[in-house]
Short mmCIF file of C-alpha atoms in Angstrom, two decimals:
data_model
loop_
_atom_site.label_atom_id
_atom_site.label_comp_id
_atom_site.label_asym_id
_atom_site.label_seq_id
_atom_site.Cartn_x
_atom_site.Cartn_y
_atom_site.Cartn_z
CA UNK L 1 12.91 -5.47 10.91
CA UNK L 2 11.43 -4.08 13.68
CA UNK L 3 9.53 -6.66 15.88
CA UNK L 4 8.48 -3.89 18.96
CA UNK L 5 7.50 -0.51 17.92
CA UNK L 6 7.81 1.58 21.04
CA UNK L 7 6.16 5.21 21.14
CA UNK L 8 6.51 7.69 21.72
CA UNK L 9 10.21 8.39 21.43
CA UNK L 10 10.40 11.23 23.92
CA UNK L 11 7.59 12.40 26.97
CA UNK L 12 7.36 15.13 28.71
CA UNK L 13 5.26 14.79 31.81
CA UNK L 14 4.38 17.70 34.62
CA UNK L 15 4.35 15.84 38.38
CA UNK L 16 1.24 14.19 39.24
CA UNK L 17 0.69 13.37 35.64
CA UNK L 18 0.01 10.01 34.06
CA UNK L 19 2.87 8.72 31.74
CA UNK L 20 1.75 6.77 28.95
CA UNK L 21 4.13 4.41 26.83
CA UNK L 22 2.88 2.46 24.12
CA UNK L 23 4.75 -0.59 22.50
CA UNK L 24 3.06 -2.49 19.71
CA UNK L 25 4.63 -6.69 18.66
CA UNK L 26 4.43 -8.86 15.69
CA UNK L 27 5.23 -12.06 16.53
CA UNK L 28 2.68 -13.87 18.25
CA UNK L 29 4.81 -16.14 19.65
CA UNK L 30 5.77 -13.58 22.31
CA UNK L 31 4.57 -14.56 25.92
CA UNK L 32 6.82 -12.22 28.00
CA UNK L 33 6.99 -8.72 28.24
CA UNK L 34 8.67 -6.87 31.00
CA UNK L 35 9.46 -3.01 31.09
CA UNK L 36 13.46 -2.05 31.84
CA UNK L 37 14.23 1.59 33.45
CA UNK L 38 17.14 2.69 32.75
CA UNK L 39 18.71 5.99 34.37
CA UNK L 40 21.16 8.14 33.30
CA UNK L 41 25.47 6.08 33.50
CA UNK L 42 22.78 3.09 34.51
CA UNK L 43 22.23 0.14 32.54
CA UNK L 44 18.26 -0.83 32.54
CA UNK L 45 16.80 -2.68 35.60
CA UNK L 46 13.68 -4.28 34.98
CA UNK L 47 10.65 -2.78 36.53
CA UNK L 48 7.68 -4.71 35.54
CA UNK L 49 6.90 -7.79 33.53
CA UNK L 50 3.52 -9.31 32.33
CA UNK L 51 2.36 -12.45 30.54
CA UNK L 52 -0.34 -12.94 28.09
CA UNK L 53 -2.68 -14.37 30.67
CA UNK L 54 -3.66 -11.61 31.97
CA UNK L 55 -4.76 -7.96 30.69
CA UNK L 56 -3.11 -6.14 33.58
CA UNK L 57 -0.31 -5.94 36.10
CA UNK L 58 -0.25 -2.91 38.87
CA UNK L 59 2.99 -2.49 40.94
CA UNK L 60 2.76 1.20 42.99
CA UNK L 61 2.44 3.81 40.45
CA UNK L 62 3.18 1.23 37.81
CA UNK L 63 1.00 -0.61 35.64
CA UNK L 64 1.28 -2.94 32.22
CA UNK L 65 -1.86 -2.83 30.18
CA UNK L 66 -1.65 -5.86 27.55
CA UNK L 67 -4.21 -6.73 24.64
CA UNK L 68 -3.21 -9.77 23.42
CA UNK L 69 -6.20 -9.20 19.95
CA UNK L 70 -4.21 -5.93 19.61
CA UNK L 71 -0.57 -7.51 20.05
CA UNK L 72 -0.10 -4.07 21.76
CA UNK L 73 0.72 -3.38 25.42
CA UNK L 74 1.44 0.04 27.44
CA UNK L 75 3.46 1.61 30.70
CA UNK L 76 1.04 3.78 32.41
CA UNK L 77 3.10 5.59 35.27
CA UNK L 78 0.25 7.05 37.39
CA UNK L 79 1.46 10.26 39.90
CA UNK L 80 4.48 10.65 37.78
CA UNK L 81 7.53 12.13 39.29
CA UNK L 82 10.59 13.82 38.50
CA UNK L 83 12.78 10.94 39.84
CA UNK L 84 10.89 8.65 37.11
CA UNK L 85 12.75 10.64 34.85
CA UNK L 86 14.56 7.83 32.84
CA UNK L 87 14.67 5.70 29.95
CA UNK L 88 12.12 2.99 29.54
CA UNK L 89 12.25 -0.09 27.52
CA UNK L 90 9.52 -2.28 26.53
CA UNK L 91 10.73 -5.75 26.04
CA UNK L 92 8.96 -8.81 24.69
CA UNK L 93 10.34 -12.60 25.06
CA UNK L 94 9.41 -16.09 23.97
CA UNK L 95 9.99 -19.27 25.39
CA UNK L 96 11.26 -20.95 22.34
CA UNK L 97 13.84 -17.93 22.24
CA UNK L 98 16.21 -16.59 25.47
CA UNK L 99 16.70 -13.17 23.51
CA UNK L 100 14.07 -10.42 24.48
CA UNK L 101 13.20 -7.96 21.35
CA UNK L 102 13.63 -4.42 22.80
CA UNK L 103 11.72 -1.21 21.69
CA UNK L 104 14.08 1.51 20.53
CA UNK L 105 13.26 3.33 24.12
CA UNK L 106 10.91 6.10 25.64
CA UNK L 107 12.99 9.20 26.66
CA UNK L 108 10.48 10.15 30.13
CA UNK L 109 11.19 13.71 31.61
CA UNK L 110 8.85 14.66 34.58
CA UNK L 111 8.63 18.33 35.14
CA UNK L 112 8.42 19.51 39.05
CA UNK S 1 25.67 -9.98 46.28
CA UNK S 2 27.74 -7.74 44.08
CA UNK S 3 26.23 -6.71 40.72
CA UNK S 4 27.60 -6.74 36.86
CA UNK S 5 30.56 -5.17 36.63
CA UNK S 6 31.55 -3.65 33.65
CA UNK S 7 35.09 -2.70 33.06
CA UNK S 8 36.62 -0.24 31.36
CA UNK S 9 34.01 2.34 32.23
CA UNK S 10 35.06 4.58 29.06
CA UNK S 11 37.13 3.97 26.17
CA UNK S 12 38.70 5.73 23.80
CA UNK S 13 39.85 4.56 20.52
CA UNK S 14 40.34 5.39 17.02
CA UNK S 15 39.59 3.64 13.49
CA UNK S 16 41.06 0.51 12.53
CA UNK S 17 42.02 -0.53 16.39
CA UNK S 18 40.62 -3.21 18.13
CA UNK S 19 39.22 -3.00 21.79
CA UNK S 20 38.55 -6.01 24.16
CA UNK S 21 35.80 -5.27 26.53
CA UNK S 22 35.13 -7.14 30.17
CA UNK S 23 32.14 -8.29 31.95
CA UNK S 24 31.75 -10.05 35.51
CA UNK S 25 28.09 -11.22 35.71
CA UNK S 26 26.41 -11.58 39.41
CA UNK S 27 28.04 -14.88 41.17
CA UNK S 28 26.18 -17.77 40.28
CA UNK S 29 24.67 -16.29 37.18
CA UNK S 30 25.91 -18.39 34.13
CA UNK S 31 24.47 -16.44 31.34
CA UNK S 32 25.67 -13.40 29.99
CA UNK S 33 24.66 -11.17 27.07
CA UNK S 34 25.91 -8.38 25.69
CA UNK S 35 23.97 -5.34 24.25
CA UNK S 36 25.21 -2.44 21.86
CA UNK S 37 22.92 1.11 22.80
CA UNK S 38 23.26 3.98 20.11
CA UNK S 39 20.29 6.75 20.93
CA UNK S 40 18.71 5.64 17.30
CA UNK S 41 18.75 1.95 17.41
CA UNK S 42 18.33 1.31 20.81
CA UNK S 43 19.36 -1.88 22.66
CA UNK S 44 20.60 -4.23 19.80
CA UNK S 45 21.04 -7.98 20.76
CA UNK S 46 25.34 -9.13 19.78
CA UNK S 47 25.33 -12.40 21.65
CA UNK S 48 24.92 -14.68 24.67
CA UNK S 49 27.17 -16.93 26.22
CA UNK S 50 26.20 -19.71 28.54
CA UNK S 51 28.56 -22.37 30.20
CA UNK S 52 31.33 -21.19 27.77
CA UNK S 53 29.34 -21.81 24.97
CA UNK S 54 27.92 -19.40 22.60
CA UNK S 55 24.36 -19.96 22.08
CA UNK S 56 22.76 -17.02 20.47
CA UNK S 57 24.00 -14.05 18.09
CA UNK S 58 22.58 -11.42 16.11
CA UNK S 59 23.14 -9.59 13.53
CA UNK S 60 26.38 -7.80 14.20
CA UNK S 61 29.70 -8.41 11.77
CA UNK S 62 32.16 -10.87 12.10
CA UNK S 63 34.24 -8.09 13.65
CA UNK S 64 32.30 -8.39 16.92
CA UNK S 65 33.27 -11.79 18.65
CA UNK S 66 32.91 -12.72 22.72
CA UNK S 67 33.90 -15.51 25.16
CA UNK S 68 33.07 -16.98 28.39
CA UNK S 69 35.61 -18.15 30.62
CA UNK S 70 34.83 -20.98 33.11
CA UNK S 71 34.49 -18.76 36.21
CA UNK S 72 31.29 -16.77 33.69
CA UNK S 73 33.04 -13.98 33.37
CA UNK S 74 32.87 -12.80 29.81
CA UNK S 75 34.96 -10.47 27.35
CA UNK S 76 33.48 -9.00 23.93
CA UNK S 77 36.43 -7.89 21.08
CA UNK S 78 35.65 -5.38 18.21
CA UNK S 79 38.53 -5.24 15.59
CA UNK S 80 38.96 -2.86 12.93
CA UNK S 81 36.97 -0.43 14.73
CA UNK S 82 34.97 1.49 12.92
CA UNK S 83 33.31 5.08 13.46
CA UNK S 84 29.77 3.52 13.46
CA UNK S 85 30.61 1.56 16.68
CA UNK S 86 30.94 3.99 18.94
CA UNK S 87 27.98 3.42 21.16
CA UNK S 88 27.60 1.83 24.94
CA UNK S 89 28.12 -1.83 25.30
CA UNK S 90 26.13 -3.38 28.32
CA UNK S 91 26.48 -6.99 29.95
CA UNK S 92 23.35 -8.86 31.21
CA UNK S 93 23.59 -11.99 33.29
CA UNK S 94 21.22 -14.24 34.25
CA UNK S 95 21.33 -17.47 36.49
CA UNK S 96 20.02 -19.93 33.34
CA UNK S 97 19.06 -17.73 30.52
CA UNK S 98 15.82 -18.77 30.59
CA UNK S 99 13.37 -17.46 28.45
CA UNK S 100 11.52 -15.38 31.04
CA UNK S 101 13.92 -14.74 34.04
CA UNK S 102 15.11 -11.23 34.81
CA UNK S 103 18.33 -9.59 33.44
CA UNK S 104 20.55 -8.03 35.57
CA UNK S 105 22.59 -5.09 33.56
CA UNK S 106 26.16 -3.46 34.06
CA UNK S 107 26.32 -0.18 34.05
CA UNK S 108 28.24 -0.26 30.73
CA UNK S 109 30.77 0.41 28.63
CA UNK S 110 31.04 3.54 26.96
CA UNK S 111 33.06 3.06 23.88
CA UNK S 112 34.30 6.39 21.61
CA UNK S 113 35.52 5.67 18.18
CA UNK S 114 37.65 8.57 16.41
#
């Protein structure tokens, strides 16, 4: 059982583009979700994280969209680059849990 | 502050072996997890350690077992390897394992089953 659907599998992005990632959740006892980049021989570092409270987190280029109605929330990588180029993982937590759910992972490629 | 290490960085085995993996989490951290990635599946939750104690798994066979020694430092063990485990193994620590504190990752463990 999958409890966070992350799409698409694989992007392909030209520089300057936006970068979209979508990750949907079913258990609504999730109040954590942070966003882990992983390059290649890397393991993931965490990039962003965002709570239920609010509907949206900016960091840079980087921003978390959530809609808590929905149970969905997205990776929007504005300017996009070709060192974003990297795995991304959407993640979602609970505190009556320590174990994050991850998404199965967004291949990102960033053309120059 | 050093980061997770991971050692070995590759391994090589073949079917029916056993392999012991090692993790040193961030100094002061006294949570680790461990992760199996395969390209289909993704990051897959085997289990967290904390204090010594084991206090989460999922849903992995009894073949895949871990410890935590005093100092935090952890190992994971596969036995009877099979092909279907071939995959990289990462180590998180964290200082509490609190629901919503950051994991730091190794770089991994890149296991190859023959």
């Amino acid at each position: 059982q999958q409890q966070v659907k992350q799409s698409p599998q694989s992007l392909i992005v030209q520089k300057g583009g936006i970068s979209i990632i979508n990750c949907a959740y079913e258990n609504t006892a999730f109040d954590y979700f942070p966003w882990y980049q992983q390059f290649p021989g890397k393991g993931p570092a965490l990039l962003i994280a965002i709570r239920p409270d609010v509907s949206e987190k900016k960091e840079g280029r980087f921003t978390i969209s959530f809609n808590k109605s929905a149970k969905q929330f997205s990776l929007h990588i504005m300017d996009s680059q070709p060192g974003d180029s990297a795995t991304y993982f959407c993640a979602a937590g609970s505190g009556g849990s320590y174990i994050p759910t991850f998404g199965r992972g967004t291949s990102l490629i960033v053309h120059p | 502050k050093a980061g997770v290490t991971q050692t070995p960085r590759y391994l090589i085995k073949t079917r029916g072996q056993q392999v012991t993996l090692s993790c040193s989490p961030i100094s002061g951290h006294r949570s680790v997890s461990w992760y199996q990635q395969t390209p289909g599946q993704g990051l897959q939750f085997l289990f967290e350690y904390f204090s010594e104690t084991q206090r989460n798994k999922g849903n992995f066979p009894g073949r895949f077992s871990g410890r935590q020694f005093s100092n935090s430092r952890s190992e994971m063990n596969v036995s009877t390897l099979e092909l279907g485990d071939s995959a990289l193994y990462l180590c998180a620590s964290s200082f509490l394992g609190a629901p919503n504190e950051k994991l730091f990752f190794g770089s991994g463990t890149q296991l190859s089953v023959l």
